[in-house]
Short mmCIF file of C-alpha atoms and ligand atoms in Angstrom, two decimals:
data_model
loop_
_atom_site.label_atom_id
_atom_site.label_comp_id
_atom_site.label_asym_id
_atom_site.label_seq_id
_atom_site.Cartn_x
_atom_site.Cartn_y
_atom_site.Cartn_z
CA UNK A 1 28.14 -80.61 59.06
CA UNK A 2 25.49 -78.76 57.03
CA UNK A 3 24.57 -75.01 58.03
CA UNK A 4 21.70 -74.42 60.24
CA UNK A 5 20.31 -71.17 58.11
CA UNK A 6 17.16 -68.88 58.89
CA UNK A 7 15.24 -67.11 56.41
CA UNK A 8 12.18 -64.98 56.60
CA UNK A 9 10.64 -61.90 55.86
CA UNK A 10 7.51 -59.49 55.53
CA UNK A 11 5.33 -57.78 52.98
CA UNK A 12 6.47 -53.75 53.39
CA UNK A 13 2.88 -52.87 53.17
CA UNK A 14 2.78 -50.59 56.28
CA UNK A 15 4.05 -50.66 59.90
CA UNK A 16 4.89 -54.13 61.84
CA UNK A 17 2.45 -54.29 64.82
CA UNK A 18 2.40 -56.51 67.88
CA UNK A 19 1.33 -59.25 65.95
CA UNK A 20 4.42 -59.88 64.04
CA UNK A 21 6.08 -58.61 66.93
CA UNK A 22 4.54 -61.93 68.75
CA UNK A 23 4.59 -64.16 65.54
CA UNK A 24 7.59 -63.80 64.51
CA UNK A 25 9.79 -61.04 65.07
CA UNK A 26 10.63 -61.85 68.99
CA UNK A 27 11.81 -65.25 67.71
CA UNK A 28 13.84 -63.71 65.48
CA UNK A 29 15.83 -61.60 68.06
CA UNK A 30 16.35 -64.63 70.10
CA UNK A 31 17.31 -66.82 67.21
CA UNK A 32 19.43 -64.57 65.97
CA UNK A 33 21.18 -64.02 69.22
CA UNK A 34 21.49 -67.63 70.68
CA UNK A 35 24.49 -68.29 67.72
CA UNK A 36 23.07 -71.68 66.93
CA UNK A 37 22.34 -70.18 63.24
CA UNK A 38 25.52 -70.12 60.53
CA UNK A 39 23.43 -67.47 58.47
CA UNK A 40 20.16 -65.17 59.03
CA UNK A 41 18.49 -63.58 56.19
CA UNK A 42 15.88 -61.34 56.87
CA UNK A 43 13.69 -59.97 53.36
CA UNK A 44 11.60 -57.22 52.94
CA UNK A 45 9.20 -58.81 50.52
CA UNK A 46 8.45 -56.11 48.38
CA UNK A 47 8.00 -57.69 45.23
CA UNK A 48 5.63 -59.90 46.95
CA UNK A 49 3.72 -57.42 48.14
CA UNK A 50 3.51 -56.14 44.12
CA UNK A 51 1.29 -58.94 43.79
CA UNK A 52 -1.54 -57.37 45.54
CA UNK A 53 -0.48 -53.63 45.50
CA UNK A 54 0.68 -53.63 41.87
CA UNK A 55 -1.25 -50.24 41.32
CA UNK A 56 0.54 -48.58 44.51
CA UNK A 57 4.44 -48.67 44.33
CA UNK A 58 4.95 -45.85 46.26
CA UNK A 59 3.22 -47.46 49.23
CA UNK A 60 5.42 -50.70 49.19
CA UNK A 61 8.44 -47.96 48.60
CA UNK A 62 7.45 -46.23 51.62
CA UNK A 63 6.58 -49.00 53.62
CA UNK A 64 10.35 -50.66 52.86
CA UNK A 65 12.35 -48.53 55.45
CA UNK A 66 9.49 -48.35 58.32
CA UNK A 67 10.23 -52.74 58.15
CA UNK A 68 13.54 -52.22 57.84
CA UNK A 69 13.32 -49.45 61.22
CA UNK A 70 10.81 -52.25 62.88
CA UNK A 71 14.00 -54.83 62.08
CA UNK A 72 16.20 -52.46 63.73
CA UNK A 73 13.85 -51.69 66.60
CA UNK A 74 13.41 -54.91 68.32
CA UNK A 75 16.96 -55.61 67.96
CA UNK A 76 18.09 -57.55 64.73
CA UNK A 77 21.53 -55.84 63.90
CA UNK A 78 23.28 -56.20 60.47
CA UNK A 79 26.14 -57.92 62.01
CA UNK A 80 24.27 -60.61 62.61
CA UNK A 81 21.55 -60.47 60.30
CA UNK A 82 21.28 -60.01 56.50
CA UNK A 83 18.35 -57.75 56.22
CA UNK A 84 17.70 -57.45 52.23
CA UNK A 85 14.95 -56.01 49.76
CA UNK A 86 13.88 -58.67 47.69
CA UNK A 87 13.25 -57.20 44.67
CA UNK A 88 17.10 -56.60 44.92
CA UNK A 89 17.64 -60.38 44.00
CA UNK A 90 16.69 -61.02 40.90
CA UNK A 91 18.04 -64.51 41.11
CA UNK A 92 14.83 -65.35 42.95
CA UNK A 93 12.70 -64.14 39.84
CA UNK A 94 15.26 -66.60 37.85
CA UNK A 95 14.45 -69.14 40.37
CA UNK A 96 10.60 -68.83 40.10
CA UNK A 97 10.62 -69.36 36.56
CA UNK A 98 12.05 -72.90 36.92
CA UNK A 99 10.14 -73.92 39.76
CA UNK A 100 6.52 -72.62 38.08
CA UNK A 101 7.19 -76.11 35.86
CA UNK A 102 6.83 -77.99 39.08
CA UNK A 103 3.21 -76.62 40.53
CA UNK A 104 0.17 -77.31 39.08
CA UNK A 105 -2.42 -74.62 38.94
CA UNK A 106 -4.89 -76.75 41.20
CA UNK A 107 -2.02 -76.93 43.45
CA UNK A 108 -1.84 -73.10 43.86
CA UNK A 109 -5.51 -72.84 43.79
CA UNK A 110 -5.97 -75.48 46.88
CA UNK A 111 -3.21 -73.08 48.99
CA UNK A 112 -5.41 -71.92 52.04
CA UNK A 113 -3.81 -68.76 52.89
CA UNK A 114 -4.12 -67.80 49.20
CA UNK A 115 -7.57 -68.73 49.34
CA UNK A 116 -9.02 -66.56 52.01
CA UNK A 117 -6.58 -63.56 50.59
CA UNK A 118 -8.43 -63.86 47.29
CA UNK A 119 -11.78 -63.99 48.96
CA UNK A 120 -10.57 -60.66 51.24
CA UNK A 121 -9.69 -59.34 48.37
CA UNK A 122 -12.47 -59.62 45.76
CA UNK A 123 -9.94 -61.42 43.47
CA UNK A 124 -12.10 -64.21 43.02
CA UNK A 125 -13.25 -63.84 38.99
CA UNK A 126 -9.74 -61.89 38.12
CA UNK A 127 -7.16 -63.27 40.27
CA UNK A 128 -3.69 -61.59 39.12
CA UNK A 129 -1.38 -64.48 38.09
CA UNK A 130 1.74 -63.11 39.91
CA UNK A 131 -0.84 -62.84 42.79
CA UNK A 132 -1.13 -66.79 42.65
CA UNK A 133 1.77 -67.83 42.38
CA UNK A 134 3.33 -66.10 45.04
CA UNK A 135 3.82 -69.18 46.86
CA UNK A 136 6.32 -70.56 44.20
CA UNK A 137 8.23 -67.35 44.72
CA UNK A 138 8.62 -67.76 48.07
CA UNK A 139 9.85 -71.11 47.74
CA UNK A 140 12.51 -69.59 45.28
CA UNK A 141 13.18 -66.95 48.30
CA UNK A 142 13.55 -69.82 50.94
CA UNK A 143 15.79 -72.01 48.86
CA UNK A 144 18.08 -69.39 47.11
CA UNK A 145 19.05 -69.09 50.64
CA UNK A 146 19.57 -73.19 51.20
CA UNK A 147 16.96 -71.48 54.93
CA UNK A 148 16.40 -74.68 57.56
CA UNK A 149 14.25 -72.52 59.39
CA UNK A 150 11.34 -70.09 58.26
CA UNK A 151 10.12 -68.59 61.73
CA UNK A 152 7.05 -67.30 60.53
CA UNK A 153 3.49 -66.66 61.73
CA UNK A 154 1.02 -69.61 61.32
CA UNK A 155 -0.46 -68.49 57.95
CA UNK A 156 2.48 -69.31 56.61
CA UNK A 157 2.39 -72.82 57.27
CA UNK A 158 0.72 -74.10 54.07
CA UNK A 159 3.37 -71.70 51.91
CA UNK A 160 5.99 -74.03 53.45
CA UNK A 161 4.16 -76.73 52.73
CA UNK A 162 4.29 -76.12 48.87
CA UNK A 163 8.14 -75.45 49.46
CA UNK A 164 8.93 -78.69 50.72
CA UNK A 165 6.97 -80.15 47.93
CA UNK A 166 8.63 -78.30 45.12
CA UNK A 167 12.12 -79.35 46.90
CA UNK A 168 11.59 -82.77 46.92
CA UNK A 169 9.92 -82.54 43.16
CA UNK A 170 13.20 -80.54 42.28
CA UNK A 171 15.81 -83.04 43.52
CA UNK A 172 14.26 -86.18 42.64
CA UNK A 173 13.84 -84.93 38.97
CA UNK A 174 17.05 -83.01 38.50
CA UNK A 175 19.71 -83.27 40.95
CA UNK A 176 19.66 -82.88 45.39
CA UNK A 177 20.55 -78.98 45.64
CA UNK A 178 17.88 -78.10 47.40
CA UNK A 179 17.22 -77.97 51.30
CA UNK A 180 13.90 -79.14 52.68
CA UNK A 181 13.05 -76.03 55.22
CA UNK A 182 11.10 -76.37 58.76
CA UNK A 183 8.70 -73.63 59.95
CA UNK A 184 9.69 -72.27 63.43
CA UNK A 185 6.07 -71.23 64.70
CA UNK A 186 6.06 -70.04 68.26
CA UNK A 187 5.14 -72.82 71.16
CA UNK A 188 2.82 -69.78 73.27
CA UNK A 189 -1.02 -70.38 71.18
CA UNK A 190 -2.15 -66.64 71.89
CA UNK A 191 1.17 -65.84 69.58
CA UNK A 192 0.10 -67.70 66.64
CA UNK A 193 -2.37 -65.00 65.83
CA UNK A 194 -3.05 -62.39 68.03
CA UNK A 195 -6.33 -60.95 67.48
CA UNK A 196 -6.93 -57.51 66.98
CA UNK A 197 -7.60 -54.59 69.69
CA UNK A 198 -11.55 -55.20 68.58
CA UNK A 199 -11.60 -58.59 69.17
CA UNK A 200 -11.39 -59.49 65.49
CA UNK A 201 -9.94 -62.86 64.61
CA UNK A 202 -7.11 -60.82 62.98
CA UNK A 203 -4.82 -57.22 63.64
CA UNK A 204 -4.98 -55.87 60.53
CA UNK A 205 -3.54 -52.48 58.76
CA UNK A 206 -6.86 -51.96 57.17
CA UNK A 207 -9.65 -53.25 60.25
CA UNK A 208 -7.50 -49.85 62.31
CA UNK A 209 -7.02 -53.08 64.76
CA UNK A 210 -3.19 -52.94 65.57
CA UNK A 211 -1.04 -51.76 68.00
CA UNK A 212 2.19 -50.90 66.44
CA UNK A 213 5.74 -51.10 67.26
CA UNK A 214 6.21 -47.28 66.71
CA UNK A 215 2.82 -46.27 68.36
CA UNK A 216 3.90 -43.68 71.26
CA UNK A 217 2.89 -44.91 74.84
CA UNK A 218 0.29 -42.26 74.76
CA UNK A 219 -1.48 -44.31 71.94
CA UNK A 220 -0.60 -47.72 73.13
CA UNK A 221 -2.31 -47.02 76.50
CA UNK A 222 -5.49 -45.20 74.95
CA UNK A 223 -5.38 -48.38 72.45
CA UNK A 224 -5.53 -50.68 75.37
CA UNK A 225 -7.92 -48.57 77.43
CA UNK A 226 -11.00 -49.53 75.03
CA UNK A 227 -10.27 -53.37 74.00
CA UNK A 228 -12.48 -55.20 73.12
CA UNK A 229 -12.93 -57.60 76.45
CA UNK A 230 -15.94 -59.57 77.64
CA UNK A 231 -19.57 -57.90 76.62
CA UNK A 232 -21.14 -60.05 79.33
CA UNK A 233 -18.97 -58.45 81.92
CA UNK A 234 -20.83 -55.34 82.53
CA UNK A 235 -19.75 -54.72 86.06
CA UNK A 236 -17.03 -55.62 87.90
CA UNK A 237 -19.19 -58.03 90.19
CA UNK A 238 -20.09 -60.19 87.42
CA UNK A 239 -18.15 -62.83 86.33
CA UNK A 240 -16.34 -62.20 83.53
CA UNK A 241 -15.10 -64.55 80.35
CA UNK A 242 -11.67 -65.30 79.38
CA UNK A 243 -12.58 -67.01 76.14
CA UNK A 244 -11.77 -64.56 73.49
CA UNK A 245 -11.24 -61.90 75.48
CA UNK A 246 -8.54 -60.02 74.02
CA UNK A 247 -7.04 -57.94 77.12
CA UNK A 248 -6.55 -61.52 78.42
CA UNK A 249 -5.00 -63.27 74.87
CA UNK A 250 -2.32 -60.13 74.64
CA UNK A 251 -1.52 -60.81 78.72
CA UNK A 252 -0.78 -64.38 77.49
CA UNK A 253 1.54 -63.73 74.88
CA UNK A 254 3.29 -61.31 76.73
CA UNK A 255 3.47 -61.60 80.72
CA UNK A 256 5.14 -63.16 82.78
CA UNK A 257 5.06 -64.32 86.57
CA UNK A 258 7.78 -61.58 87.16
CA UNK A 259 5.37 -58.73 85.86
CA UNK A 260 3.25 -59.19 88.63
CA UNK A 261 5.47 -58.44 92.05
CA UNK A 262 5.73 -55.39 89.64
CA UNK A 263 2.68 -54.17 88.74
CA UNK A 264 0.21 -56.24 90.75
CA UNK A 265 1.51 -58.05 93.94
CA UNK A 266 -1.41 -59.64 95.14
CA UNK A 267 -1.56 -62.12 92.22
CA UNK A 268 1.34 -64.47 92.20
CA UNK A 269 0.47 -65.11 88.18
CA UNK A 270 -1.47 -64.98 85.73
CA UNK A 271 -3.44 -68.04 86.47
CA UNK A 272 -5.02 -66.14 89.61
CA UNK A 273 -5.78 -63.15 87.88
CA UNK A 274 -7.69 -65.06 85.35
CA UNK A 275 -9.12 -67.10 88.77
CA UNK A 276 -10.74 -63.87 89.99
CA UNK A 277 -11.75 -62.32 86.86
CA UNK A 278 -13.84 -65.41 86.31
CA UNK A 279 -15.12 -65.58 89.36
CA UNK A 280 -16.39 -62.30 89.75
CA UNK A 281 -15.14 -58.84 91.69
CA UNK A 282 -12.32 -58.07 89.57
CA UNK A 283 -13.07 -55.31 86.67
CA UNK A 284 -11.78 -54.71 82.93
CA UNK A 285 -9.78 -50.75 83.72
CA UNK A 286 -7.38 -52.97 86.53
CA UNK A 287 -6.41 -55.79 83.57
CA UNK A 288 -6.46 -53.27 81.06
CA UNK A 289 -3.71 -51.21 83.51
CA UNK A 290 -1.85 -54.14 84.10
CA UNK A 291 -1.17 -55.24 80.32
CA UNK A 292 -0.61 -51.36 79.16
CA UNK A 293 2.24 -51.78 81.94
CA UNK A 294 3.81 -54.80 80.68
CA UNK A 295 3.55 -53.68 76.88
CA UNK A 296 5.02 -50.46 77.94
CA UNK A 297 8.55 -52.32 79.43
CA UNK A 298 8.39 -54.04 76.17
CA UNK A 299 8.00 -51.60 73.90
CA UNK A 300 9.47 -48.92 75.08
CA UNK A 301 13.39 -49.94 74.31
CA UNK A 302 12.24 -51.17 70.91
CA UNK A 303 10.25 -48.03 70.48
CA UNK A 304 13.87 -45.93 71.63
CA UNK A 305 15.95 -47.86 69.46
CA UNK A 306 13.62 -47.35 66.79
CA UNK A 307 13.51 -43.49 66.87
CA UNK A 308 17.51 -43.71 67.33
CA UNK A 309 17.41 -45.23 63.62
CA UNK A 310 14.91 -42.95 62.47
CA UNK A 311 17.16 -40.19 62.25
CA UNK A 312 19.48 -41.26 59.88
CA UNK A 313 17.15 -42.81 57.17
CA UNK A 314 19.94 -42.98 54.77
CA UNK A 315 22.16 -45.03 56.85
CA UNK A 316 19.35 -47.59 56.85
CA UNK A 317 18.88 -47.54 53.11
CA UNK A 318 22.20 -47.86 52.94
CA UNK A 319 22.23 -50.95 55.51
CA UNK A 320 19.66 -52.40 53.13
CA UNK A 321 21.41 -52.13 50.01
CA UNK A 322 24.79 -53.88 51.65
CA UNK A 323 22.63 -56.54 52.86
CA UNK A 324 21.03 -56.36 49.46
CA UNK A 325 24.36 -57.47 47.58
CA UNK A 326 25.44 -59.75 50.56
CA UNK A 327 21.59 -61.63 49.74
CA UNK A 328 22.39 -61.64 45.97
CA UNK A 329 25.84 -63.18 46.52
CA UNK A 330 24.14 -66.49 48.35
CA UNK A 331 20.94 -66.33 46.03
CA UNK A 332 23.50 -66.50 43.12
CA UNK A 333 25.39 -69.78 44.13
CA UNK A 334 22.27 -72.06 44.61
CA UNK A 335 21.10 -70.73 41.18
CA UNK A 336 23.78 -71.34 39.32
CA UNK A 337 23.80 -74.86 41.64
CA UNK A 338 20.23 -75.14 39.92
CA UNK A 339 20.93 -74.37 36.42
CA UNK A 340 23.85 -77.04 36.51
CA UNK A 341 21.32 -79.69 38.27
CA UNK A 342 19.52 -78.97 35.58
CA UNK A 343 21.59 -78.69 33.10
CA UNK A 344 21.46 -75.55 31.40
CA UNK A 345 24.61 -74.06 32.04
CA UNK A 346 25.49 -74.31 28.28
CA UNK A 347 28.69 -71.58 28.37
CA UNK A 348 30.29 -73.36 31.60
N1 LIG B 1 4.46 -64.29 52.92
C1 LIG B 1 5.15 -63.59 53.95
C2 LIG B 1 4.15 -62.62 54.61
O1 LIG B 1 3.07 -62.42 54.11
C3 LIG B 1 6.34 -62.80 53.46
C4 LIG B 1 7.38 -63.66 52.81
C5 LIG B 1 7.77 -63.61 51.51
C6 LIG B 1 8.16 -64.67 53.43
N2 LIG B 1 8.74 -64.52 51.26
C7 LIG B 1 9.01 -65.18 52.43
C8 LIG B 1 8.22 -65.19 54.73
C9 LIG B 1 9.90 -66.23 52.69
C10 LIG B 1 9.10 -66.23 54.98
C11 LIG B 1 9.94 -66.75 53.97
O2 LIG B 1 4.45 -62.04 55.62
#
């Protein structure tokens, strides 16, 4: 039987927030913990995030153990996760190199995601090459790993896309080594991509938009406390709007009927608080109360376990560098698996 193998990861550009939380990382936990997975890798992509932050090292440095205290914090454990720093495995730079002969520039150039980050980021007239071709790169970090599944956020969807298609250009040229991966995208739609406290299409390090994982409740609460909700809901009489209102998107991709013979027993669910709301007679401070209460009981223990980490940094790097050479040992089979498919293993 073949393995059933998970690998993902995130640029260590800053803090995780609520939206990988919802994305990607509360998968994770559950996938990691149901024991239908062989292997979990789990990479801090910080040579990935060199592509866009090549003139700030010191923030990707930084930004490496806060991911790897997030990892800890919501409950992915080295026992039965490999949590790794990418730029640790230099077979995947070896891998890139043989898998940049099997994308076309138009190819990268047609990736959406890539698109809109080179429009966000003014790259447009002098696009950094590594920044380009990250996509082939993270095909070399998928497959070094032989991953099945790649739970990831949605705007990763079209970076799988051009992994599958340099898999199957790989084994029909040279030789079947390589493992066709599946994305694992969350089934609730508000999780897909959670907006940002302002409404914005996107929660963002640099739009000040995000909740994060290591916010205190203090913050959290004041954070929810001015959301963006519905403008045309100017007193609680009124009816109000549920279409991207973003008190109402976070309540979907986090409550659940239970929360409400907690926090607010005269709704059954969800379904009739949004019944009301619309209606008219129910106002913004009650919702808002309600959803700082049910991102409080799930925060709080990832928030604890985080700060539990936090004081012994060094055990963490440390964690990080065992996972590191644990990463490299895997990464180093399926290359030399490649070089023989392709037959440049002259000395073996
Ligand atoms: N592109 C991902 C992000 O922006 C990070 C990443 C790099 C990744 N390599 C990966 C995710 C491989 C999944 C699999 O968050």
């Amino acid at each position: 039987m073949s393995k059933k193998i998970i690998l993902t990861g995130d640029r260590p550009t800053g803090k995780l927030h609520i939206g990988h939380y919802v994305g990607s990382l509360r998968q994770r936990k559950i996938l990691q913990d149901g024991g239908e997975f062989d292997e979990v890798y789990i990479m801090i992509a910080d040579a990935q995030a060199l592509t866009d932050n090549f003139d700030n090292p010191q923030k990707i440095k930084d930004s490496i153990t806060e991911v790897a205290l997030d990892y800890l914090g919501v409950g992915l454990t080295p026992d039965k996760s490999v949590m790794f720093i990418q730029s640790q495995v230099p077979e995947l730079t070896e891998l890139t190199t043989y898998y940049m002969n099997l994308v076309t520039l138009a190819r990268l150039q047609r990736n959406p995601t890539v698109k809109a980050e080179i429009q966000m980021r003014n790259f447009e007239a002098n696009i950094p090459a590594g920044f380009l071709c990250y996509p082939i790169s993270q095909a070399a970090d998928i497959t070094a790993f032989k991953a099945t599944t790649v739970p990831v956020g949605e705007d990763q969807k079209p970076m799988l896309e051009q992994t599958r298609e340099i898999v199957r250009k790989f084994n029909e040229i040279y030789a079947p080594v390589l493992v066709e991966p599946d994305i694992y995208l969350s089934d609730n739609k508000s999780c897909l991509r959670l907006p940002g406290t302002d409404g914005k299409a996107k929660m963002s390090k640099s739009l000040g938009n995000c909740i994060y994982l290591s916010d205190d409740a203090d913050t959290v609460k004041k954070k929810v406390m001015s959301m963006y909700t519905d403008p045309l809901h100017l007193r609680a009489a009124d009816p109000g709007h549920l279409e991207g209102n973003t008190v109402f998107i976070y309540l979907d991709a986090f409550c659940r009927d239970e929360h409400f013979a907690e926090y607010l027993p005269e709704y059954n669910n969800l379904d009739e608080l949004k019944a009301h709301y619309t209606k008219g007679g129910l106002g913004d401070v009650k919702v808002k109360r309600l959803l700082n209460s049910v991102l409080e009981e799930e925060l709080s223990p990832i928030r604890a376990r985080r700060a539990e980490y936090e004081k012994d940094k060094a055990a963490v790097v440390e964690m990080l560098k065992t996972g590191s050479l644990k990463a490299r040992e895997k990464a180093a089979q399926t290359l030399a698996e490649v070089k023989r498919a392709m037959g440049i293993n002259y000395f073996e």
